[in-house]
PDB file of C-alpha atoms in Angstrom:
ATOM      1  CA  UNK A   1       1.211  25.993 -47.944  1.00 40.00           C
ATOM      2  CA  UNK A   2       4.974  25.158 -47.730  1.00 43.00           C
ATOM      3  CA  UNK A   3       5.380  26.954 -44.571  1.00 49.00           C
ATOM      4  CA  UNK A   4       2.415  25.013 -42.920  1.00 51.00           C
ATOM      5  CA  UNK A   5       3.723  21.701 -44.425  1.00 50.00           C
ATOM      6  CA  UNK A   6       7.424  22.438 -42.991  1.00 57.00           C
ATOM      7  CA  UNK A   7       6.017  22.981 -39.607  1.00 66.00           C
ATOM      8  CA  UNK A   8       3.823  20.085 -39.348  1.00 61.00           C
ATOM      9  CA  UNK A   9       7.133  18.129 -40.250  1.00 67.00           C
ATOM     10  CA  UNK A  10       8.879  20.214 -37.461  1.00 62.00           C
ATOM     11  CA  UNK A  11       5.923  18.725 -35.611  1.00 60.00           C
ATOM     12  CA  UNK A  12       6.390  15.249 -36.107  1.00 61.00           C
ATOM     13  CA  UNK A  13      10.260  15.171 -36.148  1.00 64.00           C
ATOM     14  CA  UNK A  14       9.580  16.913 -32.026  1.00 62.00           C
ATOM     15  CA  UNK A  15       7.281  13.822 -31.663  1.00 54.00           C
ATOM     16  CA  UNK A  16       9.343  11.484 -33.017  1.00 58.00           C
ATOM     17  CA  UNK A  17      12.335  12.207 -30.679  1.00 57.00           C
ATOM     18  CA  UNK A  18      10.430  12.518 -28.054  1.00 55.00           C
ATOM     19  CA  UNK A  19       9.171   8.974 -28.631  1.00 58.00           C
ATOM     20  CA  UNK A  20      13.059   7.835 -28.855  1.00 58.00           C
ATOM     21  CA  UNK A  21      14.288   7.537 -25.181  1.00 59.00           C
ATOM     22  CA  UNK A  22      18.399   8.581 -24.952  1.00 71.00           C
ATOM     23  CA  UNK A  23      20.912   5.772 -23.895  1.00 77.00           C
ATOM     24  CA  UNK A  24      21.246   7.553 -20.671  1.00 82.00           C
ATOM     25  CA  UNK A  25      17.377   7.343 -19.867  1.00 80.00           C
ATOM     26  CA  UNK A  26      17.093   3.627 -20.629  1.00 82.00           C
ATOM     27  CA  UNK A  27      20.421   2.867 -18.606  1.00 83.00           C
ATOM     28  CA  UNK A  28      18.227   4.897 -15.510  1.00 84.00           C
ATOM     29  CA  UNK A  29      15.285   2.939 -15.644  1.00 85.00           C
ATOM     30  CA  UNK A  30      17.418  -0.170 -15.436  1.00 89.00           C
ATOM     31  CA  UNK A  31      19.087   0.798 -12.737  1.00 89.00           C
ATOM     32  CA  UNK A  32      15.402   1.860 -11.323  1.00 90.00           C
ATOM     33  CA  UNK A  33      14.234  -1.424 -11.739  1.00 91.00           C
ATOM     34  CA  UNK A  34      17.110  -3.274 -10.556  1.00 91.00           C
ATOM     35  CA  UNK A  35      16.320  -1.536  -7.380  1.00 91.00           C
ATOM     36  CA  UNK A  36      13.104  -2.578  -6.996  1.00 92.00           C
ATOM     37  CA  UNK A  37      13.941  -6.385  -8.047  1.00 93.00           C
ATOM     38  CA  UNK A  38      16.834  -6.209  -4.840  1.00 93.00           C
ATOM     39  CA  UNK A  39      13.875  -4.615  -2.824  1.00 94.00           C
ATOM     40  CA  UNK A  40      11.514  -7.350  -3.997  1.00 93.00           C
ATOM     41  CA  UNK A  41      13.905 -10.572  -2.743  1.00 94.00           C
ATOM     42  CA  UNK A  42      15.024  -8.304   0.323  1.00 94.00           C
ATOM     43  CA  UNK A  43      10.680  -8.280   1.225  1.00 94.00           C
ATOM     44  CA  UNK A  44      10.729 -12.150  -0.158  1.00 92.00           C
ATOM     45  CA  UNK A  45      13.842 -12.715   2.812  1.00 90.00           C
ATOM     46  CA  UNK A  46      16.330 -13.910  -0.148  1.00 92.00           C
ATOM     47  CA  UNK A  47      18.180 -10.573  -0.059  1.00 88.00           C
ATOM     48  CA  UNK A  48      20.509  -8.600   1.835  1.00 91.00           C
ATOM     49  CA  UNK A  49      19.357  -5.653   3.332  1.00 93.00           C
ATOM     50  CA  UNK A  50      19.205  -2.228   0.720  1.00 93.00           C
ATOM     51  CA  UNK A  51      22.593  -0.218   2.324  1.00 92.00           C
ATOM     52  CA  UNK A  52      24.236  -3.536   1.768  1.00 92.00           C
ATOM     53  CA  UNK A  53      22.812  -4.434  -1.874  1.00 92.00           C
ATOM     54  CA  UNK A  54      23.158  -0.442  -2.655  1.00 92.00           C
ATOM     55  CA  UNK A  55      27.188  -0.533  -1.979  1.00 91.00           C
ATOM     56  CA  UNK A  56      27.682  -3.326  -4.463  1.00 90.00           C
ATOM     57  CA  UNK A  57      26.331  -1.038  -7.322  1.00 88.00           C
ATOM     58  CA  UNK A  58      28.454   0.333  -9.870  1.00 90.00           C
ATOM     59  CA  UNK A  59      28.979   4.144  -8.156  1.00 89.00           C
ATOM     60  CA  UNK A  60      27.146   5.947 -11.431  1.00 91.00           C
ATOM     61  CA  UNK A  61      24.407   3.748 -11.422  1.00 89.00           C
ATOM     62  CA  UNK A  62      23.966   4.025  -7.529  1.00 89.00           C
ATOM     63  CA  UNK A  63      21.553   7.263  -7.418  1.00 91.00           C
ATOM     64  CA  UNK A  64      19.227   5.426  -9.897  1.00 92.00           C
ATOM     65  CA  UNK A  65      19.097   1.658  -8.182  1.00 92.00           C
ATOM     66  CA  UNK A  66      18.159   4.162  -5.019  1.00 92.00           C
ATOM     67  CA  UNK A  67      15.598   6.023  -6.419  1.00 92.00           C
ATOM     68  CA  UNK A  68      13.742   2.264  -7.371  1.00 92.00           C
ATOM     69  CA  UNK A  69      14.457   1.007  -3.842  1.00 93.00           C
ATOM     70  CA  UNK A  70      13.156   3.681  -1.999  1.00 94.00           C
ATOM     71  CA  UNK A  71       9.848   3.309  -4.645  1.00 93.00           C
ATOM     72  CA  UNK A  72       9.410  -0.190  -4.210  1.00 94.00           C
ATOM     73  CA  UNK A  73       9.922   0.116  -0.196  1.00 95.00           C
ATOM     74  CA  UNK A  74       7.077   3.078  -0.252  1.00 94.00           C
ATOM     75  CA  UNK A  75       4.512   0.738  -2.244  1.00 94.00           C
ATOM     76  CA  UNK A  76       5.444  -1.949   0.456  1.00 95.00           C
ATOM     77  CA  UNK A  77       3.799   0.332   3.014  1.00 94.00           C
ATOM     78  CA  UNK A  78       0.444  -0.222   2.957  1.00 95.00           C
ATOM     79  CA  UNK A  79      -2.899  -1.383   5.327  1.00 94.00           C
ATOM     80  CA  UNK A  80      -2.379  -5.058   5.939  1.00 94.00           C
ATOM     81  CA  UNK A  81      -5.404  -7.194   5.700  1.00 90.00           C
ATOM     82  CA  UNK A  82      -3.554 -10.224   7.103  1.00 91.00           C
ATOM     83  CA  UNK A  83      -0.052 -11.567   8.961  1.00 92.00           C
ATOM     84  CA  UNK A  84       1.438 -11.772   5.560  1.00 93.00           C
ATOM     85  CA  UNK A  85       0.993  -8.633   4.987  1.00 94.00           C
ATOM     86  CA  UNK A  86       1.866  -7.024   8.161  1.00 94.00           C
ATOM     87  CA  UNK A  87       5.331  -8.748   8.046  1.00 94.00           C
ATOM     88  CA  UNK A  88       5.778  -7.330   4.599  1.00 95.00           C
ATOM     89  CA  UNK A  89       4.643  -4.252   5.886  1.00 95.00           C
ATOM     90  CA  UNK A  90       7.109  -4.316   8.597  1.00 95.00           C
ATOM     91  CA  UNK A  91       9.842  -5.434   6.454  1.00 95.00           C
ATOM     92  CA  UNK A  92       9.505  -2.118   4.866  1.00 95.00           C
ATOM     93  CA  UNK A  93       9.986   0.236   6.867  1.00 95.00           C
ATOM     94  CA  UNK A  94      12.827  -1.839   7.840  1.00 94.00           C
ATOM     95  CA  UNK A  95      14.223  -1.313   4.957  1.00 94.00           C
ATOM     96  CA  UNK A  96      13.428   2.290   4.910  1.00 94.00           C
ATOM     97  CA  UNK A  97      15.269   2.825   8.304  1.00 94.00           C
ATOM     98  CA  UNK A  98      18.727   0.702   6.976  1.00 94.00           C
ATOM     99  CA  UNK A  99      18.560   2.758   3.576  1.00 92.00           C
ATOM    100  CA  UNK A 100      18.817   5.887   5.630  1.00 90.00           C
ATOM    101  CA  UNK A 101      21.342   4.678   7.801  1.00 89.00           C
ATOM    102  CA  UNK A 102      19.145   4.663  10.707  1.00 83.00           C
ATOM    103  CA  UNK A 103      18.516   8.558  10.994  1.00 87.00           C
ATOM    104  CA  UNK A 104      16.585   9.729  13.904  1.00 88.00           C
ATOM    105  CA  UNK A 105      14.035  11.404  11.768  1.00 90.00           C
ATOM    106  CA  UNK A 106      13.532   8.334   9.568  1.00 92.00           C
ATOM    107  CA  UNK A 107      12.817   5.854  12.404  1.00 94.00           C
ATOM    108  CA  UNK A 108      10.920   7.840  13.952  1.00 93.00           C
ATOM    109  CA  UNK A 109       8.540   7.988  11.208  1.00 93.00           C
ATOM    110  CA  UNK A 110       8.552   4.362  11.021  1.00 93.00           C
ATOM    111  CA  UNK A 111       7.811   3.738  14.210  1.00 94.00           C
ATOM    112  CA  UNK A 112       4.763   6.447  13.909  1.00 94.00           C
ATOM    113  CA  UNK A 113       3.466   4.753  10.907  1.00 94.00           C
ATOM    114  CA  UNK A 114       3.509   1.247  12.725  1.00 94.00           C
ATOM    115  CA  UNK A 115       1.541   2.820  14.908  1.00 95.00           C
ATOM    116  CA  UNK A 116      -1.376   4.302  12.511  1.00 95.00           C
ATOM    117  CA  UNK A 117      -1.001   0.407  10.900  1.00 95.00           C
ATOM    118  CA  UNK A 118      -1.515  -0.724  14.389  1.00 94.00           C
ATOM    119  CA  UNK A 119      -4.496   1.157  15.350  1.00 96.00           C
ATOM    120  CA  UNK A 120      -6.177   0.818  11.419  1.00 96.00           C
ATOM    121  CA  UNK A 121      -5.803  -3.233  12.450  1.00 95.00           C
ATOM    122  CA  UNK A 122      -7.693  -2.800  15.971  1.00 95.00           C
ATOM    123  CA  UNK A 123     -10.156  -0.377  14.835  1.00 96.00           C
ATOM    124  CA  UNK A 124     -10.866  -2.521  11.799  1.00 95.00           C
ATOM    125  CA  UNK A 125     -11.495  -5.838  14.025  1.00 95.00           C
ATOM    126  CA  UNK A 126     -13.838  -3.620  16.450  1.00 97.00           C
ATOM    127  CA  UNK A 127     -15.691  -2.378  13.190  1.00 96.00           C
ATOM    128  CA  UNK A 128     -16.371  -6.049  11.908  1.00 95.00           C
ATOM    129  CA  UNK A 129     -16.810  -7.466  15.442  1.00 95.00           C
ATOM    130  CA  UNK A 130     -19.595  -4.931  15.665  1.00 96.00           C
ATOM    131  CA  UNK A 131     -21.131  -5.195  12.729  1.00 95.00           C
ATOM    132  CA  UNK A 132     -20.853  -8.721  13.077  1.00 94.00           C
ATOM    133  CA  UNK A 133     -23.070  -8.674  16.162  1.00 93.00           C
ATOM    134  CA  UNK A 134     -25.346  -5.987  15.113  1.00 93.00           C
ATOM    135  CA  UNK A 135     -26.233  -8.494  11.740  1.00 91.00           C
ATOM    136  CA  UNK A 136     -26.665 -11.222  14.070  1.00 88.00           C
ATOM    137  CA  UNK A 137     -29.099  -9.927  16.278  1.00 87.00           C
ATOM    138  CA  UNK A 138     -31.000  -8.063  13.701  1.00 87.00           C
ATOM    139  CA  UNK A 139     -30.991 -12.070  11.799  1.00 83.00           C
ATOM    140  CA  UNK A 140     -32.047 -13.429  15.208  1.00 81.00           C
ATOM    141  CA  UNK A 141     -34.868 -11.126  15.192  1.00 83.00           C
ATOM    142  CA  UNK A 142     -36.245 -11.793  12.088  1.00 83.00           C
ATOM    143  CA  UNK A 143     -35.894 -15.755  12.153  1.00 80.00           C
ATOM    144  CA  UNK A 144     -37.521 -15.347  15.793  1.00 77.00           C
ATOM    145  CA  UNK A 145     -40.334 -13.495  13.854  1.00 80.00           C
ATOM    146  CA  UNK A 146     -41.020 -15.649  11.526  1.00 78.00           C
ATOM    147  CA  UNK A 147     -40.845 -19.026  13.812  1.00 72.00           C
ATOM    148  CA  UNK A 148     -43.258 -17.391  16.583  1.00 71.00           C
ATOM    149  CA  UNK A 149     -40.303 -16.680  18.715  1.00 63.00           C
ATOM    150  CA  UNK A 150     -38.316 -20.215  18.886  1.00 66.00           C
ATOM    151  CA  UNK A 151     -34.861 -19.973  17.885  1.00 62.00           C
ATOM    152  CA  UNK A 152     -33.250 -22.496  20.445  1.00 67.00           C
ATOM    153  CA  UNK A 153     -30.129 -24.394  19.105  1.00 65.00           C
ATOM    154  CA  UNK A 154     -29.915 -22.101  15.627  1.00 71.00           C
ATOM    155  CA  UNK A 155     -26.588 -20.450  15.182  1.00 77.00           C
ATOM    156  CA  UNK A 156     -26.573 -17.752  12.432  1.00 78.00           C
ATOM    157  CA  UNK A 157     -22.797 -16.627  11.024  1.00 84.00           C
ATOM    158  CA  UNK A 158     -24.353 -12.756   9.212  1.00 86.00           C
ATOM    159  CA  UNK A 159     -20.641 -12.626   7.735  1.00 87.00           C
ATOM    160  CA  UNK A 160     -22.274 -15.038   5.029  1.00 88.00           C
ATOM    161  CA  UNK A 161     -25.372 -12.923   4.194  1.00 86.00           C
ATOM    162  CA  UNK A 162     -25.111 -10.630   1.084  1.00 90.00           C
ATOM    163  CA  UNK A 163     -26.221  -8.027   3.026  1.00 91.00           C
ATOM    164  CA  UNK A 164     -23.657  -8.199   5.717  1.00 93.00           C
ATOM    165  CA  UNK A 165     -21.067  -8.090   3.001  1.00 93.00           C
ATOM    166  CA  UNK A 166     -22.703  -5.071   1.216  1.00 95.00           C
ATOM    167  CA  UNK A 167     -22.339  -3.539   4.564  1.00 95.00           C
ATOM    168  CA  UNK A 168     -18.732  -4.341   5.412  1.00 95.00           C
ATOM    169  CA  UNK A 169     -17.495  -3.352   2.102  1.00 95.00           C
ATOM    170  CA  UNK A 170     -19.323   0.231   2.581  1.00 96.00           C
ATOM    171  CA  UNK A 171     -17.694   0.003   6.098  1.00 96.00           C
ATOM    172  CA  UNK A 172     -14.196  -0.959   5.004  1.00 95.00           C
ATOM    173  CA  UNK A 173     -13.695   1.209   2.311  1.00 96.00           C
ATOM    174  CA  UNK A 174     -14.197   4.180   4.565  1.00 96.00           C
ATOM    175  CA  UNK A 175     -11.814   3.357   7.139  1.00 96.00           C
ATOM    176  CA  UNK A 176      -9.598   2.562   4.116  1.00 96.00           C
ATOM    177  CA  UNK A 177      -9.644   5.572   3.196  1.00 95.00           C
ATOM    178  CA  UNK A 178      -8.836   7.497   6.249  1.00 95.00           C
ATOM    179  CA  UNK A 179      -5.801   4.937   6.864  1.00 96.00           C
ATOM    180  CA  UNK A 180      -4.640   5.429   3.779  1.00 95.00           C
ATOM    181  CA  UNK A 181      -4.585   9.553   3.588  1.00 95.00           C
ATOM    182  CA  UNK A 182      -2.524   9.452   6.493  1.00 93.00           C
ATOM    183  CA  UNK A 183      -0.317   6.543   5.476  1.00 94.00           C
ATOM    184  CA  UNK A 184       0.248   8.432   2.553  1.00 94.00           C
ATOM    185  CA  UNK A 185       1.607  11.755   4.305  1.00 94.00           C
ATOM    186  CA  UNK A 186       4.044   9.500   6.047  1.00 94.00           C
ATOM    187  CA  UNK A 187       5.286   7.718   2.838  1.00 93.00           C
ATOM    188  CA  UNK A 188       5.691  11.084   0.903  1.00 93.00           C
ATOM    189  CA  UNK A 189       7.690  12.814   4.046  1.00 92.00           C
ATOM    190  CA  UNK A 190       9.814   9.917   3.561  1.00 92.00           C
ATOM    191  CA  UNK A 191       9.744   9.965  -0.105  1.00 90.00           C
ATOM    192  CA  UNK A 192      11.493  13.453   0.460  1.00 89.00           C
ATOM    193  CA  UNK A 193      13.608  12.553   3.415  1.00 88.00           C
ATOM    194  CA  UNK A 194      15.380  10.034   1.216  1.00 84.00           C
ATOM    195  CA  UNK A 195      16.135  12.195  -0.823  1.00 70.00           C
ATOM    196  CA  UNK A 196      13.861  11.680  -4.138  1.00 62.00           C
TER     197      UNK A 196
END
């Protein structure tokens, strides 16, 4: 019974310093997240550029603040719904390119996943342009059914309708999706470019 009861304790001494981060590991995740906060006013426009922001860092803490710039840069890469988020979008990979130094490789990865952002935003507005007019005419139909064929002067906007929103959401989700795998393979070939 001792020997069980001395290794439970051995047990929940393991757990307990596991629990207990080192002084080291906090003053890394500090350092992490000061990276992201210069990222985050760089994105807002009240920063300087990451290269810039990275030299003023204290030389052991510069590997760290990196590591949270180049995070907060990947999550800043994503499928824009609007021209809010394009620009932030854009922004990004800016940043990416000027934290590399402007290697080759890197901008031409950028420039590749502009692209893919570019073509998700066209291929999106054809989707919902479509779908848009198939709703309408399928509502035109059925309102021209059920008034015995006059619908002079009635102007019908399906992107109200429940069903046209069911629809789009089905829609948008898949094209999400595709968009995002491949976004994805281009932020993790940078993720490793950068070195992280």
């Amino acid at each position: 019974m001792a020997e069980i009861k001395s290794t439970m304790e051995l047990v929940l001494e393991r757990a307990a310093r596991m629990g207990k981060a080192s002084s080291e590991e906090i003053a890394r995740g500090e350092a992490e997240k000061n990276g992201m906060q210069i990222v985050a006013a760089y994105l807002d426009g009240k920063g300087d550029p990451p290269s810039q922001a990275l030299a003023g860092q204290e030389p052991e803490q510069q590997e760290s603040v990196r590591k949270g710039m180049v995070d907060a840069l990947l999550r800043n890469i994503f499928l824009p719904r609007d021209e809010h988020a394009l620009k932030r979008t854009e922004q990004a990979t800016r940043g990416c390119i000027d934290l590399a130094g402007g290697a080759g490789d890197i901008v031409s990865m950028c420039q590749e996943m502009q692209h893919v952002i570019g073509q998700y935003q066209q291929h999106r507005e054809q989707l919902r342009s479509q779908l848009e007019e198939q709703m309408r005419m399928q509502y035109e139909q059925l309102l021209a059914q059920q008034m015995g064929g006059r619908t002079d002067g009635i102007q019908i906007d399906p992107t109200t309708q429940p069903k046209f929103q069911e629809e789009w959401g089905r829609v948008e989700a898949e094209l999400d999706g595709q968009y995002n795998q491949a976004l994805a393979q281009y932020r993790e070939q940078l993720q490793q470019r950068l070195g992280l």
